[in-house]
Amino acid sequence: MDKLFLGVDFGGTKVNFTVMKGREFINLVKIRTGSISSVYDIVDKVSVGVERTGINKINAIGIGIAGMVDQIKGVGVYLTNLGKLTNVNLADTLSEKFGVPVFIDNDVDAALIAEKELGALNGIRNAVFISVGTGVGGGILIGGKIYIGKNGFAGEFGHITVRENGLKCNCGKRGCLETESSGTGIERYVRNRIKRGWKTKIDKIEAKRIAVFAKSGDVLATKAYQNAVHYLALTTGNLINIFNPEKVIFGGGVVESGLIVEAVKNLVSKYALPAFLKEVKIEKSILKGNTGAIGAALLARDRSSGKNIYIY
Ligand SMILES: [Zn+2]
C-alpha cells in the first residue's frame, strides 16, 4: 500500500491542501485562512482541510507556511502574516492532534522542494530561488540541499537593502528589495506617482492590472515594472556572485506577468561577473498553482523517512 502524505500550503489569505499517494497528488482542497490569533486556529484550519480531503489515514504531514520558521525544531518563529504569531510550537501541536509526524518549512522552501523534484530544479545541485509575489522571498540550494542557516531563516532576499534610506518596509527597515520589486512595491510606486500628479490610464492599482497597462505602453505602468526589474537584476547579480549557481529560478504571481524574467536577464550582466554569467541559467519556475502544497507533501515524505534535506 502506498503511504499517504498530506501537504499544506498555509498562506495569509488561503490554505491549499494536497495528498501525495505514490507519485500522484490527489484531493486538492482550498480553504480561506480567516483570522488567526493562536496556534489552535492553525490546527483548526488544518483539521478542516484534512476532513475535506476525505482521507482517514495519513503517514505524515508537511506544512509550508508564510513566515520565518525553525525547520529542525518545528517552530514558527515569526509568522508575520498569520496573526503575527511568534515562537509557536507548530509541529508538536499538530503532531499531538493528528498522531503523525509533522514537519514545517517556510512557503518558499516548500516551493523550492517541489521545483527540485518535479520542476526547473530537477537534477540541479546549486541554485537560487526568488519568489516575487505580494512580498519577495527566497530559497538557496547548495549541493542538492536547502541551506537554512543557523536559525532556519537563510534566504530572505526580500529584505536585502537595495536603496539606502529608501521606502519603509514591513520588516521595519528601509529600502528593502521587497519595497521596490514585490507586487505591493509595484502598486506603491504607481500610487505615489499618481499622488504627485503623474498621468496614467491605469484604472486599478493592482500589480496584475498594472502589468496589462505596461504591455499596452502606459508610461507609468512601464516605469513601475522597470523599477521592479532594476532592483531584481541588481539582487540577482549579487546572488550569482555569492553562490555561483547553476540556475536562478523566479516564481510567484508577479513573475506570471511575463515582464520580469527576460528583463532581468537583459540587465543582470551589469551586476554579475562575466565568468559566473556564462554558467548560470535564469528561468521561470515550471510548476504552477499548488506548488507550495506539493512541496510540503514532498517535505513530509522526505523528512518522515529520515532523509536529510537541509544543510546548515
Ligand atoms: Zn524589509
GROMACS .gro file of C-alpha atoms and ligand atoms in nm:
model
  313
    1MET     CA    1   0.000   0.000   0.000
    2ASP     CA    2   0.122   0.347  -0.087
    3LYS     CA    3   0.188   0.577   0.205
    4LEU     CA    4  -0.017   0.896   0.219
    5PHE     CA    5   0.142   1.235   0.286
    6LEU     CA    6  -0.058   1.550   0.347
    7GLY     CA    7   0.091   1.870   0.206
    8VAL     CA    8  -0.035   2.204   0.334
    9ASP     CA    9   0.046   2.546   0.192
   10PHE     CA   10  -0.057   2.782   0.473
   11GLY     CA   11  -0.075   3.135   0.336
   12GLY     CA   12  -0.206   3.463   0.474
   13THR     CA   13  -0.528   3.451   0.270
   14LYS     CA   14  -0.576   3.087   0.169
   15VAL     CA   15  -0.469   2.737   0.268
   16ASN     CA   16  -0.410   2.474  -0.002
   17PHE     CA   17  -0.405   2.103   0.071
   18THR     CA   18  -0.299   1.805  -0.135
   19VAL     CA   19  -0.248   1.437  -0.062
   20MET     CA   20   0.051   1.258  -0.208
   21LYS     CA   21  -0.013   0.895  -0.291
   22GLY     CA   22   0.273   0.717  -0.465
   23ARG     CA   23   0.382   0.963  -0.734
   24GLU     CA   24   0.041   1.128  -0.754
   25PHE     CA   25  -0.102   1.437  -0.591
   26ILE     CA   26  -0.472   1.395  -0.524
   27ASN     CA   27  -0.756   1.553  -0.324
   28LEU     CA   28  -0.675   1.917  -0.387
   29VAL     CA   29  -0.861   2.133  -0.138
   30LYS     CA   30  -0.853   2.508  -0.085
   31ILE     CA   31  -0.997   2.696   0.215
   32ARG     CA   32  -0.979   3.055   0.337
   33THR     CA   33  -0.728   3.132   0.612
   34GLY     CA   34  -0.964   3.360   0.805
   35SER     CA   35  -0.839   3.523   1.121
   36ILE     CA   36  -0.557   3.358   1.311
   37SER     CA   37  -0.488   3.455   1.671
   38SER     CA   38  -0.326   3.144   1.816
   39VAL     CA   39  -0.164   2.817   1.714
   40TYR     CA   40  -0.502   2.648   1.772
   41ASP     CA   41  -0.658   2.848   1.488
   42ILE     CA   42  -0.391   2.697   1.263
   43VAL     CA   43  -0.469   2.348   1.400
   44ASP     CA   44  -0.842   2.407   1.333
   45LYS     CA   45  -0.777   2.508   0.972
   46VAL     CA   46  -0.563   2.202   0.911
   47SER     CA   47  -0.839   1.984   1.065
   48VAL     CA   48  -1.095   2.134   0.826
   49GLY     CA   49  -0.863   2.064   0.532
   50VAL     CA   50  -0.796   1.705   0.643
   51GLU     CA   51  -1.169   1.645   0.669
   52ARG     CA   52  -1.235   1.790   0.323
   53THR     CA   53  -0.967   1.574   0.161
   54GLY     CA   54  -1.173   1.277   0.281
   55ILE     CA   55  -0.876   1.061   0.376
   56ASN     CA   56  -0.866   0.885   0.710
   57LYS     CA   57  -0.511   0.764   0.728
   58ILE     CA   58  -0.210   0.989   0.678
   59ASN     CA   59   0.150   0.884   0.741
   60ALA     CA   60   0.295   1.233   0.787
   61ILE     CA   61   0.208   1.600   0.737
   62GLY     CA   62   0.423   1.868   0.580
   63ILE     CA   63   0.339   2.238   0.608
   64GLY     CA   64   0.482   2.527   0.411
   65ILE     CA   65   0.398   2.843   0.599
   66ALA     CA   66   0.435   3.212   0.523
   67GLY     CA   67   0.693   3.339   0.772
   68MET     CA   68   1.018   3.256   0.940
   69VAL     CA   69   1.039   2.906   1.079
   70ASP     CA   70   1.285   2.681   1.257
   71GLN     CA   71   1.260   2.369   1.041
   72ILE     CA   72   1.458   2.149   1.279
   73LYS     CA   73   1.258   2.231   1.595
   74GLY     CA   74   0.930   2.267   1.406
   75VAL     CA   75   0.869   2.615   1.548
   76GLY     CA   76   0.701   2.907   1.372
   77VAL     CA   77   0.934   3.184   1.489
   78TYR     CA   78   0.781   3.492   1.320
   79LEU     CA   79   0.455   3.431   1.137
   80THR     CA   80   0.402   3.790   1.025
   81ASN     CA   81   0.103   3.715   0.800
   82LEU     CA   82  -0.065   3.477   1.044
   83GLY     CA   83  -0.178   3.690   1.336
   84LYS     CA   84   0.183   3.798   1.389
   85LEU     CA   85   0.232   3.482   1.597
   86THR     CA   86   0.579   3.427   1.739
   87ASN     CA   87   0.753   3.114   1.868
   88VAL     CA   88   0.463   2.875   1.820
   89ASN     CA   89   0.533   2.506   1.861
   90LEU     CA   90   0.357   2.418   1.540
   91ALA     CA   91   0.496   2.074   1.457
   92ASP     CA   92   0.446   1.935   1.810
   93THR     CA   93   0.096   2.080   1.849
   94LEU     CA   94  -0.019   1.942   1.514
   95SER     CA   95   0.154   1.612   1.573
   96GLU     CA   96  -0.035   1.568   1.903
   97LYS     CA   97  -0.364   1.644   1.732
   98PHE     CA   98  -0.319   1.412   1.432
   99GLY     CA   99  -0.099   1.142   1.582
  100VAL     CA  100   0.155   1.152   1.296
  101PRO     CA  101   0.491   1.326   1.244
  102VAL     CA  102   0.459   1.688   1.127
  103PHE     CA  103   0.729   1.888   0.951
  104ILE     CA  104   0.727   2.259   0.876
  105ASP     CA  105   0.920   2.491   0.649
  106ASN     CA  106   0.856   2.833   0.500
  107ASP     CA  107   0.643   2.851   0.187
  108VAL     CA  108   0.931   2.945  -0.044
  109ASP     CA  109   1.143   2.647   0.064
  110ALA     CA  110   0.836   2.428   0.007
  111ALA     CA  111   0.810   2.562  -0.349
  112LEU     CA  112   1.182   2.503  -0.393
  113ILE     CA  113   1.143   2.140  -0.281
  114ALA     CA  114   0.867   2.094  -0.542
  115GLU     CA  115   1.078   2.255  -0.819
  116LYS     CA  116   1.371   2.036  -0.721
  117GLU     CA  117   1.177   1.714  -0.759
  118LEU     CA  118   0.931   1.797  -1.036
  119GLY     CA  119   1.026   2.127  -1.198
  120ALA     CA  120   1.302   2.356  -1.314
  121LEU     CA  121   1.550   2.244  -1.047
  122ASN     CA  122   1.531   1.873  -1.116
  123GLY     CA  123   1.886   1.736  -1.119
  124ILE     CA  124   2.031   2.075  -1.016
  125ARG     CA  125   2.263   2.093  -0.714
  126ASN     CA  126   2.329   2.466  -0.676
  127ALA     CA  127   2.054   2.719  -0.728
  128VAL     CA  128   1.884   3.028  -0.602
  129PHE     CA  129   1.504   3.060  -0.597
  130ILE     CA  130   1.347   3.406  -0.593
  131SER     CA  131   0.976   3.434  -0.534
  132VAL     CA  132   0.812   3.763  -0.634
  133GLY     CA  133   0.452   3.794  -0.522
  134THR     CA  134   0.284   4.009  -0.257
  135GLY     CA  135   0.629   4.006  -0.095
  136VAL     CA  136   0.968   3.882  -0.210
  137GLY     CA  137   1.104   3.555  -0.071
  138GLY     CA  138   1.397   3.331  -0.142
  139GLY     CA  139   1.547   2.987  -0.111
  140ILE     CA  140   1.900   2.854  -0.153
  141LEU     CA  141   2.004   2.513  -0.283
  142ILE     CA  142   2.363   2.411  -0.206
  143GLY     CA  143   2.497   2.071  -0.306
  144GLY     CA  144   2.142   1.945  -0.358
  145LYS     CA  145   2.034   2.050  -0.007
  146ILE     CA  146   1.842   2.352   0.116
  147TYR     CA  147   2.064   2.596   0.301
  148ILE     CA  148   1.872   2.720   0.606
  149GLY     CA  149   2.139   2.892   0.818
  150LYS     CA  150   2.178   2.897   1.196
  151ASN     CA  151   1.812   2.964   1.285
  152GLY     CA  152   1.639   2.842   0.971
  153PHE     CA  153   1.593   3.190   0.823
  154ALA     CA  154   1.851   3.193   0.541
  155GLY     CA  155   1.743   3.327   0.203
  156GLU     CA  156   1.533   3.631   0.299
  157PHE     CA  157   1.626   3.803  -0.027
  158GLY     CA  158   1.326   4.034   0.004
  159HIS     CA  159   1.498   4.215   0.289
  160ILE     CA  160   1.831   4.276   0.121
  161THR     CA  161   1.885   4.651   0.131
  162VAL     CA  162   1.884   4.782  -0.226
  163ARG     CA  163   1.828   5.152  -0.156
  164GLU     CA  164   1.991   5.317   0.139
  165ASN     CA  165   1.722   5.522   0.322
  166GLY     CA  166   1.462   5.401   0.072
  167LEU     CA  167   1.096   5.334   0.139
  168LYS     CA  168   0.986   5.186   0.470
  169CYS     CA  169   0.945   4.806   0.463
  170ASN     CA  170   0.704   4.586   0.662
  171CYS     CA  171   1.008   4.448   0.844
  172GLY     CA  172   1.082   4.791   0.993
  173LYS     CA  173   1.392   4.864   0.781
  174ARG     CA  174   1.413   5.093   0.482
  175GLY     CA  175   1.494   5.028   0.118
  176CYS     CA  176   1.448   4.650   0.114
  177LEU     CA  177   1.417   4.476  -0.224
  178GLU     CA  178   1.057   4.395  -0.128
  179THR     CA  179   0.965   4.765  -0.110
  180GLU     CA  180   1.065   4.812  -0.477
  181SER     CA  181   1.003   4.483  -0.654
  182SER     CA  182   0.714   4.299  -0.485
  183GLY     CA  183   0.355   4.325  -0.609
  184THR     CA  184   0.282   4.570  -0.327
  185GLY     CA  185   0.601   4.760  -0.413
  186ILE     CA  186   0.489   4.799  -0.775
  187GLU     CA  187   0.149   4.919  -0.656
  188ARG     CA  188   0.310   5.165  -0.415
  189TYR     CA  189   0.534   5.301  -0.696
  190VAL     CA  190   0.225   5.379  -0.905
  191ARG     CA  191   0.020   5.517  -0.616
  192ASN     CA  192   0.297   5.753  -0.503
  193ARG     CA  193   0.340   5.898  -0.851
  194ILE     CA  194  -0.031   5.941  -0.915
  195LYS     CA  195  -0.041   6.140  -0.590
  196ARG     CA  196   0.234   6.359  -0.733
  197GLY     CA  197   0.025   6.428  -1.043
  198TRP     CA  198   0.154   6.171  -1.294
  199LYS     CA  199  -0.094   6.100  -1.573
  200THR     CA  200  -0.181   5.737  -1.640
  201LYS     CA  201  -0.460   5.522  -1.783
  202ILE     CA  202  -0.417   5.260  -1.505
  203ASP     CA  203  -0.773   5.201  -1.376
  204LYS     CA  204  -0.695   4.975  -1.080
  205ILE     CA  205  -0.382   4.987  -0.868
  206GLU     CA  206  -0.314   4.618  -0.856
  207ALA     CA  207   0.013   4.459  -0.978
  208LYS     CA  208  -0.159   4.227  -1.227
  209ARG     CA  209  -0.363   4.511  -1.375
  210ILE     CA  210  -0.058   4.743  -1.390
  211ALA     CA  211   0.118   4.475  -1.598
  212VAL     CA  212  -0.166   4.486  -1.852
  213PHE     CA  213  -0.115   4.863  -1.888
  214ALA     CA  214   0.264   4.826  -1.907
  215LYS     CA  215   0.216   4.590  -2.202
  216SER     CA  216  -0.008   4.840  -2.377
  217GLY     CA  217   0.254   5.114  -2.341
  218ASP     CA  218   0.133   5.319  -2.043
  219VAL     CA  219   0.440   5.514  -1.931
  220LEU     CA  220   0.382   5.499  -1.555
  221ALA     CA  221   0.296   5.128  -1.562
  222THR     CA  222   0.608   5.059  -1.770
  223LYS     CA  223   0.826   5.257  -1.531
  224ALA     CA  224   0.683   5.074  -1.229
  225TYR     CA  225   0.783   4.737  -1.378
  226GLN     CA  226   1.120   4.869  -1.498
  227ASN     CA  227   1.192   4.987  -1.144
  228ALA     CA  228   1.099   4.645  -1.001
  229VAL     CA  229   1.316   4.470  -1.262
  230HIS     CA  230   1.612   4.700  -1.198
  231TYR     CA  231   1.631   4.603  -0.830
  232LEU     CA  232   1.567   4.236  -0.904
  233ALA     CA  233   1.853   4.236  -1.157
  234LEU     CA  234   2.082   4.408  -0.907
  235THR     CA  235   1.998   4.148  -0.641
  236THR     CA  236   2.019   3.856  -0.884
  237GLY     CA  237   2.365   3.971  -0.998
  238ASN     CA  238   2.485   3.991  -0.640
  239LEU     CA  239   2.339   3.648  -0.557
  240ILE     CA  240   2.511   3.499  -0.862
  241ASN     CA  241   2.841   3.647  -0.741
  242ILE     CA  242   2.790   3.495  -0.395
  243PHE     CA  243   2.659   3.149  -0.483
  244ASN     CA  244   2.787   3.071  -0.835
  245PRO     CA  245   2.458   2.884  -0.901
  246GLU     CA  246   2.371   2.666  -1.198
  247LYS     CA  247   2.027   2.820  -1.208
  248VAL     CA  248   1.834   3.118  -1.076
  249ILE     CA  249   1.463   3.041  -1.074
  250PHE     CA  250   1.189   3.302  -1.043
  251GLY     CA  251   0.847   3.207  -0.912
  252GLY     CA  252   0.542   3.391  -0.773
  253GLY     CA  253   0.245   3.586  -0.904
  254VAL     CA  254   0.433   3.894  -1.027
  255VAL     CA  255   0.660   3.675  -1.242
  256GLU     CA  256   0.349   3.540  -1.419
  257SER     CA  257   0.309   3.886  -1.579
  258GLY     CA  258   0.585   3.785  -1.823
  259LEU     CA  259   0.755   4.119  -1.758
  260ILE     CA  260   1.023   4.003  -1.515
  261VAL     CA  261   1.250   3.715  -1.615
  262GLU     CA  262   1.362   3.818  -1.965
  263ALA     CA  263   1.406   4.177  -1.849
  264VAL     CA  264   1.621   4.065  -1.553
  265LYS     CA  265   1.832   3.853  -1.790
  266ASN     CA  266   1.894   4.158  -2.007
  267LEU     CA  267   2.017   4.367  -1.714
  268VAL     CA  268   2.200   4.120  -1.494
  269SER     CA  269   2.534   4.143  -1.677
  270LYS     CA  270   2.568   4.487  -1.522
  271TYR     CA  271   2.596   4.324  -1.177
  272ALA     CA  272   2.722   3.965  -1.214
  273LEU     CA  273   3.078   3.872  -1.303
  274PRO     CA  274   3.113   3.752  -1.664
  275ALA     CA  275   3.271   3.419  -1.566
  276PHE     CA  276   2.969   3.341  -1.342
  277LEU     CA  277   2.715   3.452  -1.601
  278LYS     CA  278   2.846   3.211  -1.863
  279GLU     CA  279   2.742   2.917  -1.643
  280VAL     CA  280   2.410   3.031  -1.500
  281LYS     CA  281   2.062   2.984  -1.641
  282ILE     CA  282   1.796   3.233  -1.534
  283GLU     CA  283   1.450   3.085  -1.575
  284LYS     CA  284   1.089   3.098  -1.464
  285SER     CA  285   0.963   2.821  -1.234
  286ILE     CA  286   0.779   2.545  -1.416
  287LEU     CA  287   0.523   2.443  -1.157
  288LYS     CA  288   0.207   2.644  -1.109
  289GLY     CA  289  -0.086   2.657  -0.873
  290ASN     CA  290  -0.039   2.409  -0.594
  291THR     CA  291   0.341   2.418  -0.586
  292GLY     CA  292   0.356   2.502  -0.214
  293ALA     CA  293   0.124   2.218  -0.112
  294ILE     CA  294   0.304   1.971  -0.339
  295GLY     CA  295   0.641   2.075  -0.193
  296ALA     CA  296   0.501   2.039   0.159
  297ALA     CA  297   0.385   1.682   0.082
  298LEU     CA  298   0.733   1.602  -0.051
  299LEU     CA  299   0.878   1.757   0.267
  300ALA     CA  300   0.662   1.519   0.475
  301ARG     CA  301   0.770   1.219   0.266
  302ASP     CA  302   1.142   1.303   0.281
  303ARG     CA  303   1.170   1.403   0.643
  304SER     CA  304   0.948   1.124   0.778
  305SER     CA  305   1.179   0.877   0.603
  306GLY     CA  306   1.475   1.035   0.782
  307LYS     CA  307   1.623   1.192   0.470
  308ASN     CA  308   1.843   1.493   0.541
  309ILE     CA  309   1.725   1.765   0.305
  310TYR     CA  310   1.891   2.060   0.480
  311ILE     CA  311   2.239   2.198   0.510
  312TYR     CA  312   2.327   2.437   0.794
  313ZN      ZN  313   1.237   4.450   0.479
   0.00000   0.00000   0.00000
